[in-house]
Amino acid sequence: MKITKIEPLVLGTPWRDLTYLRVHTDDGIVGVGETRMLGHTEALLGYFNEAARNHVIGADPFNIEALVWRMKRGDYGRAGEVVMSGIACVEMACWDIVGKALGQPVWRLLGGNVRDSVKAYANGWYTVERTPEQFHEAARAVVDRGYRALKFDPFGPGRWELEPAEVRRSVELVSAVRDAVGPDVEILVEMHGRFTPAEATRIAGELERFDPSWIEEPVPPENPEALAKVSREARLPVATGERIHDRIEYRELFGLQAADVIQPDIGHFGGLLEARKVAATAETHYVLVAPHNVGGPVLTAANLHLAAVTENFKIQEHFNDFADSHVKQAAPGLPEVEDGFFALPTAPGLGVELDVDFVREYPASGARFDLYAEDWQFRGTKGASAS
């Protein structure tokens, strides 16, 4: 079997573009991969044009390790977010092809499942004003939908440190969410790399009484020593890793014991095998894995296959029940979240099929997402009904 063509398609929403890649083979099997770029979609499409002729066309989709190595090392220049995202799309699509060719879901080909279902947490649900009353109401809707965990960033456009009034306001939002969901639902507090180590630690102390399961990316991601300082001084678990694009970059983070939970994004990390390898390394350091996922149904499906085979998996992020829920129609077949859990996919390959006509109904429109802008939490919905 040989790859004959790759076909990128982009589905647009007000705040994110979802890039799908169909990989065609000479015996008619088509696989699909997905990633979500922030502001770099055109760069990714350009990379696909070069990678297709340099590495992908003519490759055997069963030889995934060799293809990933060529794409990552064969251009000599160091692979960053764009290249690793392109590799991820091709790699996912190859697994989809292999599973379809063998009539097996991908998790069986990765060693078989260690769990029968995957706990999910909701994100994208707080497209409301930053008031305790509206966060309380929105959080209740998440629990009513069946989720047993939810994540949110209460800090507005904060950067480096907050004014005292903003600290109080942010803490009040966390308090409102905890009050809304009760003591048995996990709350996960996102910091989006906003703060200095001292400010992140101070805020973590204010949040302890609400028992969040983690604080996420408390400082910018480039400095593992700064993150280690927060981990040493804060008394809450620390999660990070969505902006790390190479598993080798995790080496220093593990050595510093800077994180309790890592969050590789399969769509930016070179695909399933790369994420599987870093998860195995994390297990040797007693670190849990909770993959970052702002993707649509294909990328979410890939995450479920990884979760199925990962012993130290914690929980799976999911946006699509609350932000742009229509994107689920792009690739039918993904299990729905029921009572807080995804069932494992059972169809061959990734278990979903891309609806090309649907994707083409929602072309990219230059989505822009700025986490330091006022009211960013609306994700393009302000003026419409909040979900």
XYZ file of C-alpha atoms in Angstrom:
387
model
C 0.000 0.000 0.000
C 1.258 3.493 -0.886
C 0.084 7.003 -0.131
C -0.983 8.710 -3.352
C -2.331 12.080 -2.220
C -2.930 14.253 0.826
C -5.932 16.571 0.936
C -6.170 19.318 3.591
C -9.509 20.920 4.467
C -10.206 23.672 7.006
C -13.406 24.093 9.003
C -13.810 27.606 10.370
C -15.483 28.853 13.539
C -15.438 32.348 15.106
C -12.402 31.562 17.275
C -10.688 28.428 15.961
C -9.901 26.846 12.609
C -9.907 23.049 12.553
C -7.552 21.585 9.948
C -8.339 18.119 8.624
C -6.035 16.058 6.431
C -7.317 13.222 4.265
C -4.564 10.786 3.271
C -5.405 8.711 0.173
C -3.879 5.340 -0.736
C -3.575 3.351 -3.934
C -6.026 0.698 -2.776
C -8.769 3.188 -1.963
C -8.505 3.436 1.832
C -8.586 7.030 3.055
C -7.412 8.040 6.536
C -7.973 11.325 8.323
C -6.076 13.405 10.871
C -6.801 16.743 12.547
C -5.190 19.616 14.380
C -6.254 23.049 15.622
C -3.844 25.889 14.899
C -3.988 29.306 16.550
C -3.045 31.906 13.944
C -0.848 29.546 11.911
C -3.297 27.652 9.694
C -1.934 29.108 6.462
C 1.589 28.180 7.519
C 0.447 24.605 8.125
C -1.170 24.398 4.688
C 2.071 25.609 3.166
C 3.999 22.950 5.062
C 1.677 20.245 3.728
C 2.539 21.267 0.162
C 6.252 20.731 0.756
C 5.949 17.673 2.999
C 3.718 15.896 0.497
C 6.344 15.889 -2.234
C 9.370 15.555 0.045
C 8.194 12.823 2.412
C 4.606 11.609 2.218
C 3.615 10.714 -1.348
C 4.743 7.166 -2.102
C 5.226 6.232 1.554
C 3.796 3.034 3.039
C 1.210 4.110 5.660
C 2.022 1.014 7.728
C 5.589 2.254 8.238
C 4.552 5.024 10.594
C 7.766 5.279 12.620
C 9.903 5.677 9.490
C 7.591 8.287 7.985
C 7.511 10.355 11.189
C 11.302 10.190 11.452
C 11.737 11.460 7.880
C 9.268 14.300 8.394
C 10.860 15.337 11.680
C 14.551 14.854 10.875
C 14.735 14.730 7.089
C 14.420 18.499 6.610
C 17.314 19.072 9.070
C 15.827 22.256 10.536
C 14.404 21.837 14.026
C 10.709 20.948 13.987
C 8.429 23.411 15.798
C 4.672 23.773 16.242
C 3.805 23.942 12.534
C 5.905 20.956 11.483
C 4.925 18.809 14.460
C 1.254 19.611 13.800
C 1.642 18.580 10.172
C 3.353 15.361 11.212
C 0.537 14.713 13.680
C -2.137 14.974 10.978
C -0.300 12.566 8.693
C 0.493 10.165 11.547
C -3.113 10.048 12.804
C -4.350 9.451 9.270
C -1.894 6.563 8.848
C -3.211 4.916 12.014
C -6.725 5.382 10.652
C -5.668 3.666 7.421
C -3.943 0.794 9.221
C -6.952 0.206 11.469
C -9.336 0.217 8.530
C -7.096 -2.145 6.550
C -6.963 -4.603 9.473
C -10.560 -4.123 10.609
C -9.516 -3.028 14.120
C -9.874 0.118 16.240
C -6.519 1.840 16.726
C -6.392 1.193 20.482
C -6.183 -2.542 19.789
C -3.165 -1.957 17.573
C -1.463 0.132 20.276
C -1.487 -2.739 22.768
C -5.093 -3.025 23.880
C -7.148 -1.149 26.431
C -6.423 -0.710 30.127
C -9.821 0.983 30.675
C -13.291 0.594 29.233
C -14.263 4.277 29.306
C -12.563 7.667 29.417
C -13.399 10.383 31.945
C -13.980 13.750 30.277
C -13.920 17.337 31.428
C -15.779 20.175 29.750
C -14.151 23.339 28.483
C -15.557 26.251 26.475
C -18.675 26.407 28.685
C -18.114 29.807 30.346
C -18.985 32.090 27.422
C -20.625 34.500 29.889
C -19.899 37.713 31.742
C -17.303 37.420 34.508
C -19.784 37.541 37.377
C -20.277 34.897 40.073
C -23.945 34.576 39.146
C -23.292 33.839 35.471
C -20.365 31.487 36.137
C -22.555 29.660 38.679
C -25.371 29.224 36.182
C -23.042 28.128 33.382
C -21.288 25.599 35.641
C -24.639 24.106 36.647
C -25.389 23.531 32.953
C -22.176 21.503 32.642
C -23.152 19.247 35.546
C -26.688 18.943 34.199
C -25.172 17.742 30.904
C -23.603 14.890 32.865
C -19.996 15.996 33.252
C -18.186 15.272 36.500
C -15.323 17.672 35.784
C -14.889 21.109 34.196
C -12.103 23.578 33.506
C -12.071 27.356 33.287
C -9.858 30.434 33.357
C -11.345 32.988 35.783
C -8.563 35.571 35.350
C -9.873 37.688 32.471
C -7.055 39.262 30.428
C -4.649 39.143 33.396
C -0.919 39.214 32.746
C 2.073 38.841 35.129
C 0.119 39.918 38.210
C -3.401 41.003 39.111
C -4.625 44.066 40.929
C -6.088 43.213 44.357
C -9.654 43.772 43.129
C -9.038 41.398 40.213
C -7.671 38.724 42.541
C -10.857 38.966 44.605
C -13.034 38.875 41.500
C -11.253 35.810 40.104
C -11.431 33.978 43.432
C -15.148 34.772 43.644
C -15.662 33.122 40.254
C -13.912 29.954 41.441
C -16.015 30.017 44.596
C -19.189 30.346 42.524
C -18.243 27.374 40.369
C -17.430 25.189 43.369
C -20.747 26.164 44.950
C -22.583 25.313 41.716
C -21.068 21.872 41.162
C -20.660 20.646 44.737
C -17.736 18.839 46.360
C -17.685 15.714 44.176
C -17.158 17.343 40.764
C -13.575 18.100 39.741
C -12.769 21.722 38.978
C -9.600 22.493 37.025
C -8.242 26.035 37.079
C -6.551 27.284 33.918
C -3.936 30.045 34.186
C -2.845 30.106 30.519
C 0.763 30.946 31.386
C -0.273 34.368 32.680
C 1.692 34.880 35.890
C 5.055 35.282 37.532
C 5.976 32.400 39.852
C 5.292 34.531 42.923
C 1.864 35.649 41.697
C 0.873 32.148 40.603
C 1.870 30.786 44.007
C -0.018 33.527 45.843
C -3.178 32.905 43.816
C -2.847 29.149 44.308
C -2.928 29.754 48.046
C -6.181 31.690 47.649
C -7.678 28.786 45.679
C -6.723 25.930 48.003
C -10.019 25.983 49.898
C -11.911 25.197 46.688
C -9.884 22.000 46.146
C -9.095 22.289 42.424
C -7.589 19.157 40.922
C -4.858 21.275 39.333
C -3.678 24.712 38.383
C -2.708 24.688 34.721
C 0.235 26.460 33.118
C 0.716 28.929 35.984
C 3.735 30.567 34.294
C 4.765 30.942 30.641
C 5.943 27.609 29.216
C 9.495 28.506 28.171
C 11.123 28.355 31.623
C 10.897 24.978 33.419
C 12.797 26.318 36.442
C 10.105 28.940 37.019
C 7.445 26.244 36.812
C 9.415 24.102 39.263
C 9.429 27.008 41.699
C 5.624 27.125 41.609
C 5.421 23.354 42.029
C 7.643 23.496 45.092
C 5.830 26.376 46.760
C 2.171 25.884 45.795
C 0.152 23.224 47.584
C -1.931 22.301 44.546
C -1.091 19.909 41.695
C 0.447 21.617 38.664
C -0.422 20.702 35.065
C 1.365 21.861 31.909
C 2.545 20.806 28.477
C 0.136 21.882 25.736
C 2.798 24.200 24.252
C 5.564 21.593 24.289
C 5.879 20.086 20.820
C 8.700 17.558 21.214
C 8.907 14.813 23.824
C 12.604 15.524 24.324
C 11.618 18.915 25.750
C 9.859 17.113 28.594
C 13.187 15.711 29.825
C 14.088 18.826 31.817
C 10.548 19.190 33.143
C 10.600 15.622 34.496
C 14.070 16.083 35.935
C 12.972 19.181 37.839
C 9.785 17.470 39.055
C 8.061 20.605 37.785
C 4.650 19.095 36.965
C 2.238 16.580 38.438
C 0.210 16.243 35.227
C 1.437 16.637 31.639
C -0.817 17.735 28.799
C 0.663 16.899 25.403
C -1.587 17.868 22.510
C -1.584 14.968 20.033
C -2.356 17.418 17.238
C 0.775 19.494 17.925
C 3.011 16.696 19.175
C 3.624 14.530 16.140
C 0.712 12.177 16.698
C -0.279 9.170 18.734
C 3.050 7.354 18.993
C 4.943 10.443 20.134
C 2.300 11.098 22.793
C 2.384 7.431 23.806
C 6.149 7.591 24.253
C 6.079 10.690 26.459
C 3.245 9.155 28.491
C 5.422 6.108 29.127
C 8.275 8.347 30.267
C 5.872 10.252 32.509
C 4.835 6.956 34.098
C 8.434 6.331 35.156
C 8.301 9.660 37.022
C 4.852 8.962 38.560
C 3.330 11.796 36.530
C -0.215 11.618 35.151
C -1.293 12.405 31.583
C -4.296 14.561 30.641
C -3.986 15.425 26.932
C -4.798 18.932 25.794
C -7.541 18.896 23.167
C -9.223 21.866 21.518
C -9.976 19.833 18.401
C -13.071 18.531 16.728
C -14.253 14.929 16.475
C -11.231 13.423 14.697
C -8.662 14.750 17.157
C -10.950 13.862 20.059
C -11.234 10.313 18.719
C -7.438 10.055 18.538
C -7.262 11.141 22.164
C -9.682 8.397 23.193
C -7.476 5.764 21.557
C -4.472 7.123 23.470
C -6.421 7.182 26.737
C -7.537 3.600 26.217
C -3.957 2.279 26.253
C -2.315 4.664 28.755
C -2.026 3.378 32.309
C -1.234 6.791 33.840
C -4.012 8.645 31.994
C -6.080 10.992 34.182
C -8.821 12.794 32.225
C -9.667 14.029 28.706
C -10.434 17.608 27.691
C -13.480 18.194 25.469
C -14.839 21.464 24.062
C -17.478 20.417 21.586
C -20.513 20.072 23.809
C -20.346 23.775 24.716
C -18.263 25.649 22.124
C -19.215 25.286 18.441
C -21.127 22.070 19.058
C -21.969 21.865 15.364
C -18.383 20.802 14.633
C -19.260 17.326 15.909
C -21.072 16.843 12.603
C -17.763 17.107 10.735
C -16.913 13.476 11.490
C -19.786 11.269 12.689
C -18.995 8.238 14.815
C -17.453 9.754 17.945
C -19.098 8.504 21.157
C -20.986 11.125 23.165
C -20.093 11.950 26.775
C -22.521 10.068 29.015
C -22.451 10.395 32.804
C -19.091 12.108 32.484
C -17.360 9.448 30.368
C -16.656 8.625 26.746
C -17.075 5.018 25.649
C -14.166 3.681 23.598
C -14.481 3.838 19.808
C -15.206 0.417 18.352
C -15.178 0.946 14.567
C -12.001 0.217 12.582
C -9.338 2.909 12.529
C -10.054 6.043 14.521
C -13.759 5.201 14.328
C -14.998 8.394 12.660
C -15.553 9.373 9.019
C -14.978 12.907 7.767
C -17.989 14.566 6.127
C -16.202 16.575 3.448
C -19.347 18.369 2.300
C -20.084 19.532 5.841
C -16.546 20.835 6.339
C -16.781 22.801 3.104
C -19.966 24.485 4.349
C -17.875 26.217 7.062
C -14.768 27.641 5.395
C -12.065 29.353 7.413
C -12.635 33.045 8.022
C -9.386 34.036 9.700
C -10.303 33.128 13.277
C -8.413 35.190 15.850
C -8.173 34.267 19.518
C -6.375 36.588 21.966
C -6.240 35.444 25.597
C -5.114 38.912 26.692
C -8.112 40.729 25.209
C -11.110 41.852 27.230
C -14.003 39.371 27.135
C -11.929 36.713 25.343
C -13.973 34.055 27.172
C -16.908 34.690 24.832
C -14.952 32.990 22.015
C -16.784 34.946 19.359
C -20.250 34.360 20.835
C -20.823 37.764 22.464
C -24.108 39.132 21.260
C -25.443 35.614 20.666
C -26.958 33.303 23.256
C -24.335 31.864 25.620
C -24.128 28.091 25.682
